XYZ file of C-alpha atoms in Angstrom:
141
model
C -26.214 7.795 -43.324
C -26.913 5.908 -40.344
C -23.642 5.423 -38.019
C -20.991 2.642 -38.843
C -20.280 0.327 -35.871
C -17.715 -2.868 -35.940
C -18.269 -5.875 -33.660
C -16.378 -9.252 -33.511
C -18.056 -11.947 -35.717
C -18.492 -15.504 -34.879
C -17.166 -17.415 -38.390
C -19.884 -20.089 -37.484
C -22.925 -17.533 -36.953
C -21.747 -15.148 -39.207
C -20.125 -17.175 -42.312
C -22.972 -15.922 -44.733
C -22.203 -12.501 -44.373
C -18.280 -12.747 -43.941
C -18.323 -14.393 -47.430
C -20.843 -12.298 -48.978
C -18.813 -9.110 -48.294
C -15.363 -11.143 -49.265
C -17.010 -12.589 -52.519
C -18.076 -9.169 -53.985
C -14.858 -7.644 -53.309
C -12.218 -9.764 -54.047
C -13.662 -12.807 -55.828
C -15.568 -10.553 -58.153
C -14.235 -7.249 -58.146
C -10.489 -8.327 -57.768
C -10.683 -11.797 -59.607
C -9.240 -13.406 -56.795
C -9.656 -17.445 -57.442
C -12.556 -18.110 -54.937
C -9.891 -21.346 -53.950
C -7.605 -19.152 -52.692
C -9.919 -16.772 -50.664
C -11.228 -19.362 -48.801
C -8.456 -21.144 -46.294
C -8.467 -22.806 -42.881
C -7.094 -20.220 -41.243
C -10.870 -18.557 -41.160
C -12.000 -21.464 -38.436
C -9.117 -20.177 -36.046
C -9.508 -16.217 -36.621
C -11.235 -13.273 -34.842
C -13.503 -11.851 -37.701
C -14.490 -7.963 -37.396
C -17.636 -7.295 -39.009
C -18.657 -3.362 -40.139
C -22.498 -2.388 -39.991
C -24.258 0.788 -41.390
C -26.959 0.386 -39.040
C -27.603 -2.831 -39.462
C -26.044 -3.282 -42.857
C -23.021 -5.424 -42.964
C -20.697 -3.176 -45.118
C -17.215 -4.345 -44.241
C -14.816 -7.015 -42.281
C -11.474 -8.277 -41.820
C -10.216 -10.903 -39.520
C -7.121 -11.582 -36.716
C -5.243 -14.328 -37.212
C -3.569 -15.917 -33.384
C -0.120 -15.353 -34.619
C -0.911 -11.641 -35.670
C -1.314 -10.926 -38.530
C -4.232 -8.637 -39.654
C -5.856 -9.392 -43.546
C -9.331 -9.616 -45.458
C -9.752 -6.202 -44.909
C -12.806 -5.507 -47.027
C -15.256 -2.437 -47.705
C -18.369 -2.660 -50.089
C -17.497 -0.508 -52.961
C -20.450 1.895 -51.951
C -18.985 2.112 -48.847
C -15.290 2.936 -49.385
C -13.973 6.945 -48.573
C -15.888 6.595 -45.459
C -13.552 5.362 -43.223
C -14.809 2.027 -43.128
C -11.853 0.225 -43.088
C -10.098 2.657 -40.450
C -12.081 1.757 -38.036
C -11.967 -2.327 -39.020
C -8.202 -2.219 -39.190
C -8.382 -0.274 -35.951
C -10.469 -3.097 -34.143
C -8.033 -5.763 -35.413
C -5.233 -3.579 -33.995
C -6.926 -3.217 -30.559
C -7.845 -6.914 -30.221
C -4.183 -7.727 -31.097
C -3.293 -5.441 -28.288
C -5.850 -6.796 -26.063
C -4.904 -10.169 -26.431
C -0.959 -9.393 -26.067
C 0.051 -9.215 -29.732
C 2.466 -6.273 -29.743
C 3.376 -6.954 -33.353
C 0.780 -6.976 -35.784
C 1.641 -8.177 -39.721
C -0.253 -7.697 -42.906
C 0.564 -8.832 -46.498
C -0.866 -5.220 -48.413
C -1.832 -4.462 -51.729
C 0.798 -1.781 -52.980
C -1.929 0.411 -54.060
C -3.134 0.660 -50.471
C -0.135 0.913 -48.186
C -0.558 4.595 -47.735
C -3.576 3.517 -45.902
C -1.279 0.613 -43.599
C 1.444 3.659 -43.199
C -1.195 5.797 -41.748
C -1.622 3.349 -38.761
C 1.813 2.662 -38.133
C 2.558 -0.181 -40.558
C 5.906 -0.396 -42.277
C 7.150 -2.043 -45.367
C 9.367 -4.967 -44.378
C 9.734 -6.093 -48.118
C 10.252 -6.169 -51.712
C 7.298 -6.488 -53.940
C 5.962 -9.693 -55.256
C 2.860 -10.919 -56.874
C -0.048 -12.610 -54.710
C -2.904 -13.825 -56.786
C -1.882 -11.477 -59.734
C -2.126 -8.113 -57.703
C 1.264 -6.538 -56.266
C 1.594 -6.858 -52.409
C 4.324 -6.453 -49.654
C 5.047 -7.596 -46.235
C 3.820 -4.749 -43.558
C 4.636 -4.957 -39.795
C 3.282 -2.603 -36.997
C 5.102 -2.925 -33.387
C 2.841 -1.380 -30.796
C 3.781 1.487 -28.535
């Protein structure tokens, strides 16, 4: 296995790719309408795109007021700590831009994974596109 590297995207240059990755996992895998994966609020974010070599495997994006989501590994790709170090770029380019607070809306399933890098759950459980999510928030140091 060749090393895994993140780098900002550009959601102009790299839209093929970004959608690709976001299509296999949640449109197909999680049956997420493909409506409401795509929004506006991909224009205005910092994507974060993961690369086995030069394999795209991963990315998630940084929206201005925030808040961290799209987190996505290919499933071949998952258990390698993939998203750690995607979800650890968003965190560092929230920092880096003066974000102190960084918010996620998690699947329940995963927020083990959020707790592990300092997010906590800030509410009840509710339904988002048929999977069960809640409200995480991590306050930087």
């Amino acid at each position: 296995m060749s090393e895994i590297h993140i780098r900002i995207a550009s959601w102009q240059d790299d839209n093929a790719v970004l959608r690709q990755i976001r299509e296999s996992v949640f449109i197909n895998e999680q049956a997420v309408p493909p409506e409401l994966e795509w929004d506006a609020e991909d224009a205005a974010a910092t994507h974060f795109l993961a690369f086995e070599g030069h394999y795209p495997i991963g990315t998630a994006r940084l929206l201005p007021d925030g808040h961290i989501g799209r987190l996505s590994v290919l499933k071949d790709w998952r258990g390698l700590r993939v998203g750690d170090n995607l979800l650890l770029s968003a965190i560092a380019e929230a920092e880096r831009i003066g974000l102190d607070q960084q918010i996620l809306s998690a699947q329940v399933q995963a927020t083990a994974f959020y707790q592990r890098h300092g997010f906590k759950i800030v509410s009840d459980e509710y339904l988002d596109v048929g999977i069960p999510h809640v409200d995480m928030v991590r306050q930087s140091q």
